[in-house]
Short mmCIF file of C-alpha atoms and ligand atoms in Angstrom, two decimals:
data_model
loop_
_atom_site.label_atom_id
_atom_site.label_comp_id
_atom_site.label_asym_id
_atom_site.label_seq_id
_atom_site.Cartn_x
_atom_site.Cartn_y
_atom_site.Cartn_z
CA UNK A 1 91.56 57.95 76.63
CA UNK A 2 88.38 57.91 78.75
CA UNK A 3 90.45 58.64 81.91
CA UNK A 4 92.26 61.56 80.31
CA UNK A 5 88.96 63.16 79.29
CA UNK A 6 87.71 62.79 82.84
CA UNK A 7 90.82 64.38 84.33
CA UNK A 8 90.69 67.16 81.80
CA UNK A 9 87.02 67.67 82.63
CA UNK A 10 87.94 68.08 86.30
CA UNK A 11 90.78 70.46 85.47
CA UNK A 12 88.44 72.71 83.56
CA UNK A 13 86.16 73.33 86.54
CA UNK A 14 86.25 77.00 87.54
CA UNK A 15 87.74 77.85 90.91
CA UNK A 16 86.97 81.13 92.66
CA UNK A 17 88.01 83.46 95.41
CA UNK A 18 84.54 83.89 96.84
CA UNK A 19 85.00 85.72 100.12
CA UNK A 20 87.56 87.60 102.18
CA UNK A 21 87.78 88.78 105.77
CA UNK A 22 90.10 91.15 107.62
CA UNK A 23 90.54 91.25 111.40
CA UNK A 24 91.99 94.63 112.31
CA UNK A 25 93.44 95.02 115.83
CA UNK A 26 91.72 97.61 118.06
CA UNK A 27 94.83 99.76 118.70
CA UNK A 28 96.07 102.30 116.16
CA UNK A 29 99.40 104.15 116.43
CA UNK A 30 100.21 107.27 114.41
CA UNK A 31 103.75 108.03 113.26
CA UNK A 32 103.93 110.93 115.72
CA UNK A 33 103.06 108.69 118.68
CA UNK A 34 105.54 106.01 117.57
CA UNK A 35 108.33 108.53 116.98
CA UNK A 36 107.72 110.26 120.31
CA UNK A 37 108.19 106.99 122.23
CA UNK A 38 111.17 105.97 120.07
CA UNK A 39 112.88 109.31 120.70
CA UNK A 40 112.28 108.97 124.44
CA UNK A 41 113.92 105.53 124.26
CA UNK A 42 116.89 107.07 122.39
CA UNK A 43 117.31 109.83 125.00
CA UNK A 44 117.23 107.27 127.82
CA UNK A 45 119.73 105.02 126.02
CA UNK A 46 122.12 107.88 125.28
CA UNK A 47 121.94 109.19 128.89
CA UNK A 48 122.52 105.69 130.31
CA UNK A 49 125.46 105.07 128.01
CA UNK A 50 126.97 108.58 128.05
CA UNK A 51 130.42 107.39 129.17
CA UNK A 52 130.78 104.84 126.39
CA UNK A 53 129.41 107.31 123.84
CA UNK A 54 131.77 110.10 124.97
CA UNK A 55 134.79 107.79 124.80
CA UNK A 56 133.80 106.56 121.33
CA UNK A 57 133.12 102.94 122.35
CA UNK A 58 129.57 103.07 121.00
CA UNK A 59 127.69 105.52 118.79
CA UNK A 60 124.90 107.66 120.20
CA UNK A 61 121.48 106.71 118.84
CA UNK A 62 119.72 109.26 116.61
CA UNK A 63 116.13 110.40 116.72
CA UNK A 64 113.53 109.15 114.26
CA UNK A 65 111.11 111.46 112.45
CA UNK A 66 107.57 111.25 111.08
CA UNK A 67 108.60 113.23 107.99
CA UNK A 68 111.24 110.61 107.14
CA UNK A 69 108.79 107.75 107.65
CA UNK A 70 106.14 109.19 105.33
CA UNK A 71 108.68 110.16 102.67
CA UNK A 72 110.65 106.88 102.75
CA UNK A 73 107.68 104.52 103.05
CA UNK A 74 104.27 106.22 102.71
CA UNK A 75 103.28 104.77 106.10
CA UNK A 76 101.18 107.09 108.32
CA UNK A 77 99.85 104.69 110.96
CA UNK A 78 99.62 101.03 111.92
CA UNK A 79 97.33 98.77 113.98
CA UNK A 80 98.84 96.69 116.77
CA UNK A 81 97.58 94.03 119.16
CA UNK A 82 98.67 96.04 122.21
CA UNK A 83 99.76 99.66 122.36
CA UNK A 84 100.74 100.86 125.87
CA UNK A 85 103.71 98.52 126.34
CA UNK A 86 104.87 99.07 122.76
CA UNK A 87 104.97 102.83 123.36
CA UNK A 88 106.63 102.47 126.78
CA UNK A 89 110.26 103.58 126.18
CA UNK A 90 111.35 101.10 128.85
CA UNK A 91 109.85 98.16 126.92
CA UNK A 92 109.30 98.97 123.21
CA UNK A 93 107.23 95.92 122.31
CA UNK A 94 103.65 94.80 122.94
CA UNK A 95 102.79 92.69 125.97
CA UNK A 96 100.16 89.96 125.77
CA UNK A 97 99.07 87.40 128.33
CA UNK A 98 100.56 83.94 127.83
CA UNK A 99 97.80 81.37 127.35
CA UNK A 100 97.58 77.85 128.75
CA UNK A 101 97.77 74.95 126.29
CA UNK A 102 94.06 74.27 126.69
CA UNK A 103 93.09 77.86 125.78
CA UNK A 104 92.64 79.01 122.19
CA UNK A 105 95.96 80.50 121.03
CA UNK A 106 96.13 84.19 120.08
CA UNK A 107 96.83 83.37 116.41
CA UNK A 108 93.95 80.90 116.23
CA UNK A 109 91.59 83.40 117.89
CA UNK A 110 92.22 86.16 115.34
CA UNK A 111 92.25 83.59 112.51
CA UNK A 112 88.76 82.46 113.50
CA UNK A 113 87.56 86.09 113.54
CA UNK A 114 88.88 86.80 110.03
CA UNK A 115 87.65 83.39 108.80
CA UNK A 116 84.07 83.99 110.00
CA UNK A 117 83.96 87.26 108.07
CA UNK A 118 85.32 85.59 104.91
CA UNK A 119 82.79 82.75 105.23
CA UNK A 120 79.93 85.21 105.62
CA UNK A 121 81.06 87.07 102.49
CA UNK A 122 81.27 83.75 100.62
CA UNK A 123 77.78 82.82 101.87
CA UNK A 124 79.14 79.64 103.50
CA UNK A 125 78.99 77.95 106.90
CA UNK A 126 82.22 76.76 108.57
CA UNK A 127 81.12 73.14 108.04
CA UNK A 128 81.06 73.71 104.25
CA UNK A 129 84.88 74.05 104.36
CA UNK A 130 87.00 70.92 103.94
CA UNK A 131 90.53 72.33 104.27
CA UNK A 132 92.21 75.10 106.30
CA UNK A 133 95.61 76.52 105.40
CA UNK A 134 97.21 78.99 107.80
CA UNK A 135 99.97 80.70 105.88
CA UNK A 136 101.99 83.57 107.32
CA UNK A 137 105.52 85.00 107.46
CA UNK A 138 105.82 83.91 111.11
CA UNK A 139 103.89 81.32 113.09
CA UNK A 140 103.23 81.38 116.80
CA UNK A 141 104.59 77.86 117.37
CA UNK A 142 105.94 74.87 115.52
CA UNK A 143 103.13 72.43 116.29
CA UNK A 144 100.36 71.43 116.62
CA UNK A 145 99.54 73.48 113.53
CA UNK A 146 97.57 76.69 114.12
CA UNK A 147 95.50 75.61 111.09
CA UNK A 148 94.43 72.40 112.85
CA UNK A 149 93.50 74.42 115.95
CA UNK A 150 91.37 76.72 113.73
CA UNK A 151 89.86 73.68 111.98
CA UNK A 152 88.91 72.28 115.40
CA UNK A 153 87.48 75.58 116.67
CA UNK A 154 85.31 75.97 113.56
CA UNK A 155 84.17 72.33 113.56
CA UNK A 156 85.60 71.64 110.12
CA UNK A 157 86.09 68.08 108.80
CA UNK A 158 88.96 67.31 106.45
CA UNK A 159 92.57 68.45 106.76
CA UNK A 160 94.54 71.52 107.74
CA UNK A 161 98.17 72.62 107.73
CA UNK A 162 100.45 75.60 108.33
CA UNK A 163 102.95 77.03 105.87
CA UNK A 164 105.41 79.94 105.80
CA UNK A 165 106.62 81.85 102.74
CA UNK A 166 107.62 85.30 104.06
CA UNK A 167 105.66 88.16 102.54
CA UNK A 168 104.21 85.84 99.89
CA UNK A 169 102.68 83.43 102.40
CA UNK A 170 99.07 84.39 101.67
CA UNK A 171 99.36 84.19 97.89
CA UNK A 172 101.37 80.94 97.98
CA UNK A 173 98.61 79.67 100.30
CA UNK A 174 95.98 80.63 97.72
CA UNK A 175 98.07 78.85 95.09
CA UNK A 176 98.09 75.68 97.24
CA UNK A 177 94.34 75.92 97.74
CA UNK A 178 93.81 76.34 93.99
CA UNK A 179 96.05 73.33 93.30
CA UNK A 180 94.35 71.12 95.93
CA UNK A 181 90.90 71.92 94.54
CA UNK A 182 92.09 71.25 90.98
CA UNK A 183 93.57 67.95 92.12
CA UNK A 184 90.23 66.97 93.65
CA UNK A 185 91.55 66.76 97.23
CA UNK A 186 89.08 69.33 98.56
CA UNK A 187 86.42 71.69 97.29
CA UNK A 188 86.24 74.65 99.68
CA UNK A 189 89.36 75.98 101.40
CA UNK A 190 90.11 78.74 103.90
CA UNK A 191 93.51 80.40 103.59
CA UNK A 192 94.24 82.47 106.69
CA UNK A 193 97.19 84.78 107.34
CA UNK A 194 97.57 85.90 110.95
CA UNK A 195 100.36 88.44 110.52
CA UNK A 196 101.16 89.46 114.08
CA UNK A 197 104.27 91.27 112.90
CA UNK A 198 104.83 92.97 116.28
CA UNK A 199 106.34 89.68 117.44
CA UNK A 200 109.21 89.92 114.95
CA UNK A 201 109.66 93.66 114.55
CA UNK A 202 112.51 95.48 116.29
CA UNK A 203 110.89 98.64 117.64
CA UNK A 204 114.29 99.80 118.93
CA UNK A 205 115.76 99.93 115.42
CA UNK A 206 115.54 103.38 113.81
CA UNK A 207 115.70 102.01 110.24
CA UNK A 208 112.69 99.79 110.71
CA UNK A 209 110.73 100.60 113.88
CA UNK A 210 107.92 102.12 111.78
CA UNK A 211 107.63 99.43 109.11
CA UNK A 212 105.12 96.88 110.40
CA UNK A 213 101.53 96.56 111.57
CA UNK A 214 99.43 93.64 112.83
CA UNK A 215 96.40 92.15 111.07
CA UNK A 216 94.80 88.84 110.09
CA UNK A 217 93.26 88.11 106.70
CA UNK A 218 91.21 85.16 105.48
CA UNK A 219 90.28 84.08 101.95
CA UNK A 220 87.80 81.44 100.78
CA UNK A 221 88.77 79.53 97.62
CA UNK A 222 86.16 77.16 96.19
CA UNK A 223 84.65 75.55 93.14
CA UNK A 224 80.92 75.78 92.40
CA UNK A 225 80.58 79.02 94.36
CA UNK A 226 77.18 80.57 95.07
CA UNK A 227 78.70 83.86 96.27
CA UNK A 228 77.50 87.10 94.66
CA UNK A 229 80.87 88.80 94.52
CA UNK A 230 83.45 86.30 93.30
CA UNK A 231 86.61 86.16 91.20
CA UNK A 232 87.62 83.25 88.97
CA UNK A 233 91.27 82.30 89.42
CA UNK A 234 92.72 82.23 85.91
CA UNK A 235 96.35 81.61 86.86
CA UNK A 236 98.90 81.65 89.66
CA UNK A 237 102.56 82.38 88.89
CA UNK A 238 105.29 81.90 91.48
CA UNK A 239 108.97 82.77 91.65
CA UNK A 240 111.59 82.53 94.37
CA UNK A 241 115.23 83.51 94.38
CA UNK A 242 117.47 83.32 97.47
CA UNK A 243 118.47 86.50 99.27
CA UNK A 244 119.80 87.39 102.73
CA UNK A 245 118.55 90.96 102.45
CA UNK A 246 115.39 90.22 104.44
CA UNK A 247 116.10 87.79 107.23
CA UNK A 248 114.84 86.47 110.56
CA UNK A 249 117.22 84.08 112.34
CA UNK A 250 114.78 83.02 115.03
CA UNK A 251 114.37 79.27 115.01
CA UNK A 252 114.35 76.07 116.99
CA UNK A 253 118.06 75.36 116.37
CA UNK A 254 119.05 78.59 118.18
CA UNK A 255 119.03 76.63 121.47
CA UNK A 256 121.72 74.18 120.31
CA UNK A 257 124.02 76.59 118.49
CA UNK A 258 127.35 77.49 120.14
CA UNK A 259 126.30 81.11 120.45
CA UNK A 260 124.08 83.25 122.67
CA UNK A 261 121.57 85.21 120.60
CA UNK A 262 120.71 88.74 121.66
CA UNK A 263 117.03 89.67 121.31
CA UNK A 264 117.71 91.88 118.28
CA UNK A 265 119.44 88.97 116.52
CA UNK A 266 116.20 87.00 116.67
CA UNK A 267 114.09 89.72 115.08
CA UNK A 268 113.49 90.95 111.53
CA UNK A 269 116.44 92.56 109.76
CA UNK A 270 116.67 93.92 106.25
CA UNK A 271 118.78 95.90 103.87
CA UNK A 272 115.86 98.00 102.65
CA UNK A 273 117.69 99.74 99.81
CA UNK A 274 118.97 96.45 98.34
CA UNK A 275 115.52 94.89 98.68
CA UNK A 276 114.00 97.78 96.82
CA UNK A 277 116.53 97.59 93.98
CA UNK A 278 116.57 93.81 93.61
CA UNK A 279 112.91 92.86 94.04
CA UNK A 280 111.41 95.51 91.77
CA UNK A 281 112.66 94.14 88.41
CA UNK A 282 111.48 90.61 89.38
CA UNK A 283 107.98 91.82 90.13
CA UNK A 284 107.30 93.72 86.94
CA UNK A 285 108.88 91.02 84.74
CA UNK A 286 106.90 88.23 86.47
CA UNK A 287 103.61 90.09 85.94
CA UNK A 288 104.49 90.91 82.32
CA UNK A 289 105.42 87.26 81.63
CA UNK A 290 102.14 86.11 83.13
CA UNK A 291 100.13 88.60 81.10
CA UNK A 292 102.01 87.58 77.98
CA UNK A 293 101.20 83.90 78.58
CA UNK A 294 97.50 84.85 78.65
CA UNK A 295 97.64 87.20 75.65
CA UNK A 296 96.90 90.16 77.90
CA UNK A 297 98.53 93.56 78.25
CA UNK A 298 98.93 95.55 81.52
CA UNK A 299 96.11 97.81 80.30
CA UNK A 300 93.73 94.82 80.29
CA UNK A 301 94.08 94.58 84.06
CA UNK A 302 91.62 96.87 85.79
CA UNK A 303 93.08 96.54 89.26
CA UNK A 304 96.46 95.66 90.77
CA UNK A 305 96.26 94.62 94.42
CA UNK A 306 99.98 94.83 95.16
CA UNK A 307 102.00 93.87 98.22
CA UNK A 308 101.89 96.73 100.72
CA UNK A 309 105.41 97.42 102.05
CA UNK A 310 106.42 100.74 100.61
CA UNK A 311 104.48 103.28 98.56
CA UNK A 312 107.52 104.02 96.40
CA UNK A 313 107.84 100.33 95.52
CA UNK A 314 104.19 100.18 94.43
CA UNK A 315 104.61 103.37 92.40
CA UNK A 316 107.65 101.82 90.70
CA UNK A 317 105.83 98.60 89.76
CA UNK A 318 102.71 100.30 88.51
CA UNK A 319 104.70 102.84 86.48
CA UNK A 320 106.56 99.98 84.78
CA UNK A 321 103.21 98.41 83.90
CA UNK A 322 100.99 101.37 83.06
CA UNK A 323 103.40 104.27 82.42
CA UNK A 324 102.88 107.70 83.96
CA UNK A 325 99.24 108.19 83.15
CA UNK A 326 96.91 106.04 85.26
CA UNK A 327 94.27 106.62 87.87
CA UNK A 328 95.37 105.80 91.44
CA UNK A 329 92.41 103.45 91.97
CA UNK A 330 94.06 100.99 89.52
CA UNK A 331 96.52 100.09 92.34
CA UNK A 332 94.93 100.83 95.72
CA UNK A 333 97.13 101.62 98.73
CA UNK A 334 96.37 100.45 102.28
CA UNK A 335 99.89 100.67 103.72
CA UNK A 336 99.36 104.33 104.65
CA UNK A 337 96.83 103.16 107.25
CA UNK A 338 98.00 99.57 108.00
CA UNK A 339 101.78 99.83 107.37
CA UNK A 340 103.51 96.68 106.08
CA UNK A 341 101.39 93.75 107.22
CA UNK A 342 103.64 91.20 105.54
CA UNK A 343 101.72 88.70 103.40
CA UNK A 344 98.34 90.15 104.42
CA UNK A 345 98.83 93.52 102.68
CA UNK A 346 97.73 92.63 99.15
CA UNK A 347 94.75 90.73 100.61
CA UNK A 348 93.61 93.77 102.64
CA UNK A 349 93.81 95.85 99.43
CA UNK A 350 91.78 93.18 97.59
CA UNK A 351 89.24 92.98 100.42
CA UNK A 352 88.65 96.74 100.50
CA UNK A 353 88.79 97.55 96.78
CA UNK A 354 87.28 94.64 94.86
CA UNK A 355 84.29 96.30 93.20
CA UNK A 356 84.80 95.38 89.54
CA UNK A 357 82.35 94.72 86.69
CA UNK A 358 81.79 91.17 85.47
CA UNK A 359 84.58 90.12 83.12
CA UNK A 360 87.05 92.74 84.38
CA UNK A 361 90.42 91.37 85.42
CA UNK A 362 92.70 92.00 88.37
CA UNK A 363 96.01 90.82 89.78
CA UNK A 364 96.96 90.14 93.40
CA UNK A 365 100.76 90.27 93.61
CA UNK A 366 102.94 89.76 96.68
CA UNK A 367 106.70 90.22 96.97
CA UNK A 368 109.17 89.97 99.81
CA UNK A 369 111.37 87.75 101.95
CA UNK A 370 112.94 84.76 100.29
CA UNK A 371 112.82 86.54 97.86
CA UNK A 372 109.34 85.23 97.03
CA UNK A 373 106.86 86.58 94.50
CA UNK A 374 103.41 85.35 93.53
CA UNK A 375 100.97 86.85 91.05
CA UNK A 376 97.37 85.66 90.94
CA UNK A 377 95.39 86.56 87.82
CA UNK A 378 91.66 86.94 88.50
CA UNK A 379 88.49 87.66 86.55
CA UNK A 380 85.33 89.05 88.15
CA UNK A 381 82.60 86.44 87.64
N1 LIG B 401 114.13 108.68 110.90
C1 LIG B 401 114.90 109.61 110.29
N2 LIG B 401 115.89 109.30 109.44
C2 LIG B 401 116.11 107.99 109.20
C3 LIG B 401 115.36 106.98 109.81
C4 LIG B 401 114.33 107.36 110.69
N3 LIG B 401 113.55 106.47 111.31
N4 LIG B 401 115.81 105.78 109.39
C5 LIG B 401 116.81 106.02 108.53
N5 LIG B 401 117.01 107.36 108.43
C6 LIG B 401 118.02 108.04 107.61
C7 LIG B 401 119.28 107.23 107.51
O1 LIG B 401 120.14 107.50 108.60
C8 LIG B 401 119.85 107.71 106.20
O2 LIG B 401 120.52 108.93 106.41
P1 LIG B 401 121.86 109.31 105.57
O3 LIG B 401 121.37 109.36 104.13
O4 LIG B 401 122.23 110.61 106.14
O5 LIG B 401 122.81 108.19 105.82
C9 LIG B 401 118.62 108.02 105.35
O6 LIG B 401 117.55 108.18 106.29
C10 LIG B 401 118.27 106.94 104.37
O7 LIG B 401 118.25 105.67 105.06
P2 LIG B 401 117.85 104.35 104.35
O8 LIG B 401 117.81 103.24 105.35
O9 LIG B 401 118.71 104.15 103.14
O10 LIG B 401 116.34 104.68 103.95
P3 LIG B 401 115.50 104.34 102.67
O11 LIG B 401 115.20 105.58 101.94
O12 LIG B 401 116.03 103.17 101.92
O13 LIG B 401 114.10 103.84 103.34
C11 LIG B 401 112.96 101.83 103.88
C12 LIG B 401 114.09 102.78 104.23
C13 LIG B 401 113.08 100.60 104.77
C14 LIG B 401 111.64 102.51 104.12
C15 LIG B 401 113.07 101.43 102.40
O14 LIG B 401 114.36 101.02 102.08
C16 LIG B 401 112.14 100.30 102.02
O15 LIG B 401 110.95 100.31 102.30
N6 LIG B 401 112.64 99.32 101.28
C17 LIG B 401 111.85 98.18 100.88
C18 LIG B 401 111.73 97.30 102.02
C19 LIG B 401 110.69 96.26 101.91
O16 LIG B 401 109.69 96.39 101.28
N7 LIG B 401 110.93 95.17 102.55
C20 LIG B 401 110.01 94.13 102.61
C21 LIG B 401 109.89 93.74 104.01
S1 LIG B 401 108.78 92.45 104.17
#
């Protein structure tokens, strides 16, 4: 009986999100710039393949348009790690210098930048941290873990590991951090999401060339926080259900399969319409179930920091929760500026728009590949 009381005592300790950081790449691309280079690529492709197009062997490619992009997605610009090569119609993807094994990797470098900002906001030093989780939709390599490289660079004792959960990687990472602190394994954790989406996006694909942007976010989760601006984690709710509608076939078994992969087959593909239709009902019902379990109504939630993939998706979710009449600052949008930054999107929204009064509640909710959904219920402390 004594033991149970002790464990329960530990379980009751409050755990907070106490600081966030966002590393934004230095290069911004507007829709017009992106479309201009895409259309140049299309013209080159069609001229080069005129014979096959004229004889009906292949279809001519069609131009993209900024009007379509804004209407279909709400995206107006994106940040990328390198711009000139991405906009070169002969290349259509960024170009970065390969680094030697003894140099800090690109992902670790941007992770450290975002982490330092999050630590400053949490009023902590790197050495206060005892666990690093790097959680993203894609990781630069299989091992050694980027998280352990970041741990080493920041001089952190303890343990670190990488994880991948598509667009819900950051929130599932926060859930792991919450669980590890509750279990007494650590007390202050960094969850970092280097979403260098340019590495998986197909900039030659008209349906999706505009979708993604690059970024890195970092979140500090801790008990006994001294931070001024902090949010108590009340609950995390997770749901996954298998779908092929968002897929990336790149992987280490490609080299031993009895097939040659083209570059486009190793990049992101999706059936955007199906994703929209199928994911939306999951999201609103998961949030409503969570609220119900805590005797709360959607109105009790001051702010919804939703996944940032498509403005029409966010409008759909928020309408289901709050009806037609709500102020737009209840569900802030960053995808117009950042585009879809995979699992980092809801964290950027949280980072930029987290000014709540003590006791007010908010929800961070991600949704995407897997499908995977995670809703984190917070209270301003
Ligand atoms: N420029 C101009 N027209 C385009 C275009 C482009 N770049 N891309 C597609 N179109 C056209 C299509 O040819 C099609 O024309 P048609 O109706 O004459 O056949 C029309 O626009 C609609 O295409 P569709 O692909 O069905 O667009 P959509 O309205 O579904 O929007 C997405 C596409 C991807 C923006 C949208 O489906 C989406 O965001 N879905 C959710 C995806 C998501 O969040 N995924 C998570 C990823 S992590």
